[in-house]
mmCIF file of C-alpha atoms in Angstrom:
data_model
loop_
_atom_site.group_PDB
_atom_site.id
_atom_site.type_symbol
_atom_site.label_atom_id
_atom_site.label_comp_id
_atom_site.label_asym_id
_atom_site.label_seq_id
_atom_site.Cartn_x
_atom_site.Cartn_y
_atom_site.Cartn_z
ATOM 1 C CA MET A 2 95.662 -18.093 -26.647
ATOM 2 C CA GLU A 3 95.394 -14.837 -28.650
ATOM 3 C CA LEU A 4 92.753 -13.649 -30.946
ATOM 4 C CA ASN A 5 95.214 -13.199 -33.761
ATOM 5 C CA GLN A 6 95.908 -16.922 -33.569
ATOM 6 C CA LEU A 7 91.998 -17.658 -33.725
ATOM 7 C CA ARG A 8 91.671 -15.151 -36.637
ATOM 8 C CA CYS A 9 94.529 -17.303 -38.380
ATOM 9 C CA PHE A 10 92.963 -20.543 -37.740
ATOM 10 C CA ILE A 11 89.699 -19.394 -38.853
ATOM 11 C CA ALA A 12 91.060 -18.188 -42.047
ATOM 12 C CA VAL A 13 92.862 -21.427 -42.852
ATOM 13 C CA ALA A 14 89.730 -23.250 -41.942
ATOM 14 C CA ASP A 15 87.703 -21.198 -44.425
ATOM 15 C CA GLU A 16 90.112 -21.488 -47.220
ATOM 16 C CA LEU A 17 91.757 -25.076 -46.444
ATOM 17 C CA HIS A 18 94.806 -23.515 -48.237
ATOM 18 C CA PHE A 19 97.719 -21.748 -46.286
ATOM 19 C CA GLY A 20 98.734 -19.414 -49.225
ATOM 20 C CA HIS A 21 94.995 -18.175 -49.781
ATOM 21 C CA ALA A 22 94.506 -17.517 -46.208
ATOM 22 C CA ALA A 23 97.561 -15.777 -45.845
ATOM 23 C CA GLN A 24 96.906 -13.652 -48.914
ATOM 24 C CA ASN A 25 93.309 -12.751 -47.260
ATOM 25 C CA LEU A 26 94.947 -11.674 -44.055
ATOM 26 C CA ASP A 27 97.603 -9.614 -46.047
ATOM 27 C CA MET A 28 100.560 -11.702 -44.232
ATOM 28 C CA LEU A 29 103.340 -14.244 -45.230
ATOM 29 C CA PRO A 30 102.271 -17.986 -45.184
ATOM 30 C CA SER A 31 105.149 -18.463 -42.948
ATOM 31 C CA ALA A 32 104.084 -16.077 -40.320
ATOM 32 C CA LEU A 33 100.462 -17.650 -40.589
ATOM 33 C CA GLY A 34 101.925 -21.160 -40.124
ATOM 34 C CA ARG A 35 103.783 -20.040 -36.943
ATOM 35 C CA TYR A 36 100.411 -18.470 -35.489
ATOM 36 C CA ILE A 37 98.823 -21.960 -36.049
ATOM 37 C CA LYS A 38 101.692 -23.831 -34.594
ATOM 38 C CA LEU A 39 101.716 -21.653 -31.330
ATOM 39 C CA LEU A 40 97.913 -22.215 -31.089
ATOM 40 C CA GLU A 41 98.118 -26.038 -31.512
ATOM 41 C CA GLU A 42 101.111 -26.057 -28.990
ATOM 42 C CA GLU A 43 99.173 -24.219 -26.606
ATOM 43 C CA LEU A 44 96.038 -26.400 -26.864
ATOM 44 C CA GLY A 45 98.015 -29.481 -26.939
ATOM 45 C CA THR A 46 96.331 -30.900 -30.002
ATOM 46 C CA ARG A 47 96.438 -30.891 -33.760
ATOM 47 C CA LEU A 48 93.817 -28.574 -35.305
ATOM 48 C CA LEU A 49 95.053 -29.233 -38.991
ATOM 49 C CA THR A 50 96.316 -31.933 -40.887
ATOM 50 C CA ARG A 51 98.714 -30.647 -43.698
ATOM 51 C CA SER A 52 100.209 -32.347 -46.656
ATOM 52 C CA THR A 53 101.922 -31.266 -49.713
ATOM 53 C CA ARG A 54 98.665 -30.803 -51.508
ATOM 54 C CA ASN A 55 95.886 -30.630 -48.932
ATOM 55 C CA VAL A 56 94.948 -28.885 -45.669
ATOM 56 C CA SER A 57 91.921 -30.308 -43.528
ATOM 57 C CA LEU A 58 90.497 -30.039 -40.294
ATOM 58 C CA THR A 59 91.107 -32.667 -37.723
ATOM 59 C CA PRO A 60 88.258 -33.848 -35.555
ATOM 60 C CA HIS A 61 89.535 -31.474 -32.534
ATOM 61 C CA GLY A 62 89.955 -28.727 -35.276
ATOM 62 C CA ALA A 63 86.257 -29.061 -36.534
ATOM 63 C CA LEU A 64 85.184 -29.121 -33.021
ATOM 64 C CA PHE A 65 87.257 -26.032 -31.898
ATOM 65 C CA LEU A 66 86.169 -24.079 -35.195
ATOM 66 C CA ASP A 67 82.670 -23.171 -33.932
ATOM 67 C CA ASP A 68 83.852 -21.971 -30.630
ATOM 68 C CA ALA A 69 86.799 -19.734 -32.372
ATOM 69 C CA ARG A 70 84.219 -18.263 -34.499
ATOM 70 C CA LYS A 71 82.103 -17.332 -31.352
ATOM 71 C CA ILE A 72 85.048 -15.916 -29.245
ATOM 72 C CA VAL A 73 86.343 -13.751 -32.322
ATOM 73 C CA ALA A 74 82.848 -12.717 -33.001
ATOM 74 C CA ASP A 75 81.991 -11.825 -29.204
ATOM 75 C CA ALA A 76 85.455 -9.946 -28.780
ATOM 76 C CA ASP A 77 84.730 -7.996 -32.276
ATOM 77 C CA ALA A 78 81.091 -7.089 -30.953
ATOM 78 C CA LEU A 79 82.547 -5.958 -27.610
ATOM 79 C CA LEU A 80 85.164 -3.686 -29.044
ATOM 80 C CA GLN A 81 82.368 -2.193 -31.560
ATOM 81 C CA LYS A 82 80.044 -1.643 -28.366
ATOM 82 C CA PHE A 83 82.561 0.523 -26.578
ATOM 83 C CA GLN A 84 83.746 2.224 -29.579
ATOM 84 C CA ARG A 85 79.994 3.344 -30.475
ATOM 85 C CA LEU A 86 79.939 4.524 -26.859
ATOM 86 C CA GLY A 87 82.809 6.488 -27.449
ATOM 87 C CA ARG A 88 81.726 8.171 -30.684
ATOM 88 C CA GLN A 89 78.534 9.320 -29.271
ATOM 89 C CA HIS A 90 80.408 11.653 -27.215
ATOM 90 C CA SER A 91 83.139 12.433 -29.678
ATOM 91 C CA GLY A 92 83.382 14.567 -32.794
ATOM 92 C CA TYR A 93 85.679 12.761 -35.154
ATOM 93 C CA LEU A 94 85.333 10.386 -38.177
ATOM 94 C CA ARG A 95 87.960 7.828 -39.225
ATOM 95 C CA LEU A 96 88.167 7.255 -43.154
ATOM 96 C CA GLY A 97 89.965 4.791 -44.814
ATOM 97 C CA ALA A 98 90.595 4.932 -48.834
ATOM 98 C CA ILE A 99 92.419 3.370 -51.585
ATOM 99 C CA ASP A 100 95.048 5.737 -53.520
ATOM 100 C CA SER A 101 92.389 6.303 -56.312
ATOM 101 C CA ALA A 102 89.809 7.539 -53.599
ATOM 102 C CA ALA A 103 92.629 9.568 -51.629
ATOM 103 C CA VAL A 104 93.549 11.676 -54.792
ATOM 104 C CA GLY A 105 90.313 12.732 -56.003
ATOM 105 C CA LEU A 106 87.192 11.823 -53.946
ATOM 106 C CA ILE A 107 88.524 12.445 -50.440
ATOM 107 C CA PRO A 108 89.706 16.302 -51.077
ATOM 108 C CA HIS A 109 86.542 16.758 -52.752
ATOM 109 C CA ILE A 110 84.173 15.589 -50.188
ATOM 110 C CA LEU A 111 85.957 17.174 -47.172
ATOM 111 C CA HIS A 112 85.316 20.781 -48.475
ATOM 112 C CA ALA A 113 81.668 20.131 -48.258
ATOM 113 C CA PHE A 114 81.896 18.131 -45.062
ATOM 114 C CA ARG A 115 83.647 21.036 -43.315
ATOM 115 C CA ASP A 116 80.735 23.317 -44.168
ATOM 116 C CA VAL A 117 78.283 20.745 -42.756
ATOM 117 C CA CYS A 118 80.095 19.483 -39.858
ATOM 118 C CA PRO A 119 82.953 22.235 -38.936
ATOM 119 C CA ASN A 120 83.854 20.705 -35.585
ATOM 120 C CA VAL A 121 84.528 17.093 -36.351
ATOM 121 C CA GLU A 122 87.789 15.865 -36.653
ATOM 122 C CA ILE A 123 88.763 13.787 -39.600
ATOM 123 C CA GLN A 124 91.328 11.029 -39.542
ATOM 124 C CA ILE A 125 92.371 9.460 -42.800
ATOM 125 C CA VAL A 126 94.215 6.176 -43.542
ATOM 126 C CA GLU A 127 95.285 5.419 -47.091
ATOM 127 C CA ASP A 128 96.019 1.775 -47.728
ATOM 128 C CA LYS A 129 95.134 -1.098 -49.925
ATOM 129 C CA SER A 130 91.475 -2.620 -49.955
ATOM 130 C CA SER A 131 92.872 -5.621 -48.279
ATOM 131 C CA ARG A 132 94.261 -3.973 -45.312
ATOM 132 C CA LEU A 133 91.454 -1.208 -44.926
ATOM 133 C CA LEU A 134 88.790 -3.961 -44.592
ATOM 134 C CA PRO A 135 90.293 -5.645 -41.427
ATOM 135 C CA LYS A 136 90.514 -2.091 -39.634
ATOM 136 C CA LEU A 137 86.799 -1.473 -40.555
ATOM 137 C CA LEU A 138 85.806 -4.700 -39.072
ATOM 138 C CA SER A 139 87.721 -4.298 -35.929
ATOM 139 C CA GLY A 140 86.341 -0.820 -35.557
ATOM 140 C CA ARG A 141 89.501 1.254 -36.070
ATOM 141 C CA LEU A 142 87.784 3.077 -38.970
ATOM 142 C CA ASP A 143 84.248 4.209 -39.555
ATOM 143 C CA LEU A 144 83.797 4.470 -43.431
ATOM 144 C CA ILE A 145 86.195 3.227 -46.344
ATOM 145 C CA PHE A 146 86.375 3.775 -50.025
ATOM 146 C CA ILE A 147 87.815 0.837 -51.811
ATOM 147 C CA ARG A 148 87.733 -1.757 -54.455
ATOM 148 C CA PRO A 149 84.773 -4.005 -53.351
ATOM 149 C CA MET A 150 85.560 -7.632 -52.711
ATOM 150 C CA ALA A 151 83.417 -10.294 -54.745
ATOM 151 C CA LYS A 152 82.219 -11.557 -51.553
ATOM 152 C CA MET A 153 81.845 -9.122 -48.622
ATOM 153 C CA ASP A 154 81.493 -10.045 -44.829
ATOM 154 C CA ASP A 155 77.735 -10.167 -43.841
ATOM 155 C CA VAL A 156 78.155 -7.501 -40.976
ATOM 156 C CA LEU A 157 79.243 -4.900 -43.947
ATOM 157 C CA GLU A 158 77.121 -2.485 -46.017
ATOM 158 C CA SER A 159 78.333 -1.673 -49.387
ATOM 159 C CA GLU A 160 77.435 1.077 -51.746
ATOM 160 C CA PHE A 161 78.814 1.265 -55.264
ATOM 161 C CA LEU A 162 79.872 4.797 -56.397
ATOM 162 C CA PHE A 163 81.423 4.717 -59.691
ATOM 163 C CA TYR A 164 83.926 3.120 -62.087
ATOM 164 C CA GLU A 165 87.220 4.781 -63.056
ATOM 165 C CA ASN A 166 88.215 5.370 -66.702
ATOM 166 C CA VAL A 167 91.478 4.002 -67.991
ATOM 167 C CA VAL A 168 94.589 5.196 -69.853
ATOM 168 C CA LEU A 169 97.775 4.019 -71.403
ATOM 169 C CA VAL A 170 100.718 5.715 -69.673
ATOM 170 C CA ILE A 171 103.675 5.941 -71.880
ATOM 171 C CA SER A 172 106.934 7.806 -72.578
ATOM 172 C CA SER A 173 106.303 11.169 -74.368
ATOM 173 C CA LYS A 174 108.926 10.224 -76.788
ATOM 174 C CA HIS A 175 107.077 7.123 -78.137
ATOM 175 C CA LYS A 176 105.087 7.305 -81.219
ATOM 176 C CA LEU A 177 101.996 6.232 -79.519
ATOM 177 C CA ALA A 178 102.042 9.386 -77.302
ATOM 178 C CA ALA A 179 100.912 11.179 -80.435
ATOM 179 C CA HIS A 180 97.768 9.218 -80.760
ATOM 180 C CA GLN A 181 94.307 10.284 -79.751
ATOM 181 C CA GLU A 182 93.465 6.948 -78.333
ATOM 182 C CA ILE A 183 94.926 3.483 -78.138
ATOM 183 C CA ARG A 184 93.639 0.044 -79.379
ATOM 184 C CA VAL A 185 95.012 -3.195 -78.251
ATOM 185 C CA GLU A 186 96.545 -3.663 -81.657
ATOM 186 C CA ASP A 187 98.865 -0.658 -81.072
ATOM 187 C CA LEU A 188 100.496 -2.526 -78.202
ATOM 188 C CA ILE A 189 102.199 -5.361 -80.233
ATOM 189 C CA ASP A 190 105.663 -5.534 -79.172
ATOM 190 C CA VAL A 191 105.294 -2.570 -76.594
ATOM 191 C CA PRO A 192 106.811 -3.578 -73.181
ATOM 192 C CA LEU A 193 104.483 -3.305 -70.435
ATOM 193 C CA ILE A 194 104.857 -2.704 -66.881
ATOM 194 C CA VAL A 195 102.199 -4.484 -64.434
ATOM 195 C CA PRO A 196 101.814 -5.011 -60.683
ATOM 196 C CA GLU A 197 102.028 -8.410 -59.002
ATOM 197 C CA ARG A 198 98.515 -9.852 -59.105
ATOM 198 C CA LYS A 199 98.472 -11.004 -55.419
ATOM 199 C CA VAL A 200 99.458 -7.517 -54.566
ATOM 200 C CA ARG A 201 97.193 -5.484 -56.708
ATOM 201 C CA PRO A 202 94.560 -7.769 -58.380
ATOM 202 C CA HIS A 203 92.358 -5.214 -59.928
ATOM 203 C CA SER A 204 95.432 -3.134 -61.670
ATOM 204 C CA TYR A 205 96.731 -6.606 -63.063
ATOM 205 C CA ASP A 206 93.487 -7.668 -64.366
ATOM 206 C CA LEU A 207 93.108 -4.309 -65.923
ATOM 207 C CA THR A 208 96.034 -5.015 -68.158
ATOM 208 C CA MET A 209 95.347 -8.540 -68.960
ATOM 209 C CA GLY A 210 91.673 -7.955 -69.625
ATOM 210 C CA LEU A 211 92.778 -5.852 -72.449
ATOM 211 C CA PHE A 212 94.393 -8.607 -74.300
ATOM 212 C CA GLU A 213 91.599 -11.140 -73.765
ATOM 213 C CA HIS A 214 90.268 -11.426 -77.184
ATOM 214 C CA VAL A 215 93.347 -11.018 -79.519
ATOM 215 C CA ASP A 216 95.794 -13.635 -80.844
ATOM 216 C CA PHE A 217 98.779 -12.249 -79.091
ATOM 217 C CA LYS A 218 99.976 -12.066 -75.567
ATOM 218 C CA PRO A 219 101.237 -9.011 -73.822
ATOM 219 C CA ARG A 220 104.878 -8.205 -73.355
ATOM 220 C CA ILE A 221 105.380 -8.017 -69.693
ATOM 221 C CA VAL A 222 108.910 -6.773 -68.971
ATOM 222 C CA GLN A 223 108.826 -4.935 -65.627
ATOM 223 C CA ILE A 224 106.946 -5.853 -62.342
ATOM 224 C CA ALA A 225 106.323 -3.074 -59.895
ATOM 225 C CA ASP A 226 103.492 -2.575 -57.301
ATOM 226 C CA GLU A 227 103.352 1.235 -56.599
ATOM 227 C CA LYS A 228 101.825 3.564 -59.024
ATOM 228 C CA GLN A 229 104.561 6.350 -58.730
ATOM 229 C CA THR A 230 107.334 3.709 -59.226
ATOM 230 C CA ILE A 231 105.512 2.564 -62.432
ATOM 231 C CA ILE A 232 105.191 6.139 -63.803
ATOM 232 C CA ASN A 233 108.936 6.755 -63.182
ATOM 233 C CA MET A 234 109.676 3.542 -65.064
ATOM 234 C CA VAL A 235 107.659 4.666 -68.201
ATOM 235 C CA ALA A 236 109.449 8.118 -67.753
ATOM 236 C CA ALA A 237 112.852 5.945 -67.910
ATOM 237 C CA GLU A 238 111.518 4.459 -71.175
ATOM 238 C CA LEU A 239 111.390 0.917 -69.478
ATOM 239 C CA GLY A 240 107.848 0.323 -70.779
ATOM 240 C CA ALA A 241 104.344 1.397 -70.961
ATOM 241 C CA ALA A 242 101.399 0.771 -68.445
ATOM 242 C CA VAL A 243 97.686 0.423 -68.535
ATOM 243 C CA MET A 244 96.507 2.489 -65.583
ATOM 244 C CA PRO A 245 93.442 4.333 -64.060
ATOM 245 C CA ARG A 246 93.011 7.868 -65.356
ATOM 246 C CA TRP A 247 93.492 9.677 -61.821
ATOM 247 C CA VAL A 248 97.357 8.875 -62.297
ATOM 248 C CA SER A 249 97.645 11.711 -64.947
ATOM 249 C CA ARG A 250 97.679 13.987 -61.858
ATOM 250 C CA ILE A 251 100.873 12.810 -60.771
ATOM 251 C CA SER A 252 103.355 15.254 -61.978
ATOM 252 C CA THR A 253 106.073 13.376 -64.035
ATOM 253 C CA LEU A 254 108.350 14.737 -66.947
ATOM 254 C CA ASN A 255 108.281 12.918 -70.333
ATOM 255 C CA VAL A 256 105.255 10.861 -69.544
ATOM 256 C CA SER A 257 101.885 11.040 -71.710
ATOM 257 C CA PHE A 258 98.605 9.706 -70.668
ATOM 258 C CA VAL A 259 96.487 8.472 -73.922
ATOM 259 C CA PRO A 260 93.038 7.370 -73.568
ATOM 260 C CA LEU A 261 91.897 3.818 -74.520
ATOM 261 C CA ALA A 262 89.629 3.623 -77.431
ATOM 262 C CA LYS A 263 85.714 3.486 -76.481
ATOM 263 C CA GLU A 264 85.444 -0.243 -77.477
ATOM 264 C CA TYR A 265 87.400 -0.932 -74.253
ATOM 265 C CA ILE A 266 85.000 0.834 -72.198
ATOM 266 C CA HIS A 267 84.153 -2.440 -70.392
ATOM 267 C CA LEU A 268 87.458 -2.446 -68.809
ATOM 268 C CA ARG A 269 86.288 0.323 -66.435
ATOM 269 C CA LYS A 270 84.399 -2.596 -64.503
ATOM 270 C CA THR A 271 87.674 -3.948 -63.267
ATOM 271 C CA LEU A 272 88.207 -0.486 -61.339
ATOM 272 C CA PRO A 273 85.167 -0.030 -59.159
ATOM 273 C CA ILE A 274 84.914 2.326 -56.099
ATOM 274 C CA SER A 275 82.576 1.597 -53.452
ATOM 275 C CA ALA A 276 81.871 2.986 -49.922
ATOM 276 C CA VAL A 277 81.828 0.367 -47.201
ATOM 277 C CA TRP A 278 80.666 0.824 -43.398
ATOM 278 C CA MET A 279 79.604 -1.479 -40.511
ATOM 279 C CA LYS A 280 75.932 -2.579 -41.100
ATOM 280 C CA ASP A 281 74.491 -2.498 -37.598
ATOM 281 C CA VAL A 282 76.689 0.750 -36.276
ATOM 282 C CA ARG A 283 74.979 4.044 -36.142
ATOM 283 C CA ASP A 284 77.228 7.080 -36.598
ATOM 284 C CA LYS A 285 75.772 10.469 -37.415
ATOM 285 C CA ASN A 286 78.932 11.762 -38.787
ATOM 286 C CA ARG A 287 79.491 8.845 -41.206
ATOM 287 C CA GLU A 288 75.836 9.197 -42.369
ATOM 288 C CA SER A 289 76.673 12.894 -42.895
ATOM 289 C CA MET A 290 79.445 12.226 -45.020
ATOM 290 C CA MET A 291 77.724 9.634 -47.087
ATOM 291 C CA ASN A 292 74.882 12.105 -47.840
ATOM 292 C CA ILE A 293 77.574 14.621 -49.146
ATOM 293 C CA VAL A 294 79.149 11.649 -51.128
ATOM 294 C CA ARG A 295 75.800 10.796 -52.979
ATOM 295 C CA ALA A 296 75.025 14.558 -53.484
ATOM 296 C CA GLU A 297 78.505 15.265 -55.189
ATOM 297 C CA LEU A 298 78.564 11.775 -56.909
ATOM 298 C CA THR A 299 78.286 12.980 -60.386
ATOM 299 C CA THR A 300 81.019 15.620 -60.027
ATOM 300 C CA ILE A 301 83.219 13.264 -58.289
ATOM 301 C CA ALA A 302 82.705 10.577 -60.993
ATOM 302 C CA CYS A 303 83.509 12.977 -63.832
ATOM 303 C CA GLN A 304 87.093 13.352 -62.199
ATOM 304 C CA TYR A 305 87.870 9.662 -62.855
#
């Protein structure tokens, strides 16, 4: 019986839906199903009842759930205890950041952090929010800068930092490239490139939110998940994209970045950046970093 199997079972028990649980764990439903099957085979009993529409706990599954939660919680607590002990005698700080934070926020604060803590080794992991949170929970990261989830784990501390501004990324050859600002009516019949919602929900909702109160639907012609890929598609005149303003730092020929009109400022709320760390873990290096973030926040936010 492995911890990963228990985590998978707990995720399905919480969601009662294999697809949703797999998305939360950032894995394929088929792989999740294999973990559950192996666990059931090892235990010699069915934990879940599956049908084409529903997933439910069997009596043995309901009985097993509380014990599984305790085992996972105890294992995580043990790991964090010894990682804390290790950090007390080491000079390093492990940061995680989504692409937005990695481009602007991280380089800015590292300069100031070096002046305060010159001997601390910095390790940086860039990834999606859904992949950084498990690394933080397991003790592999000390501080992450992510898009906050609607429901955060009780053991986490979260501090909102700022919202990002939004631009339309469009070929420099397109007539809209000459506009001072963009309104949604300008995008009638303009082909748009968006990411898959299950991969980048904030970016997908950013585009769709622009069209909430108009009587026409966006013309989606391409699906791409990575920002560099989307910008390359725009440069190839395959469509336009609604994206965070920081992407204007990506050097690409034949692409223009046009701000949205001020009436769409509410869309910024789909692009929050928050700092997240373990609530009950003391770390003087992390605290020093957060003090710098707070002191530099006004300057940092202006870059976005």
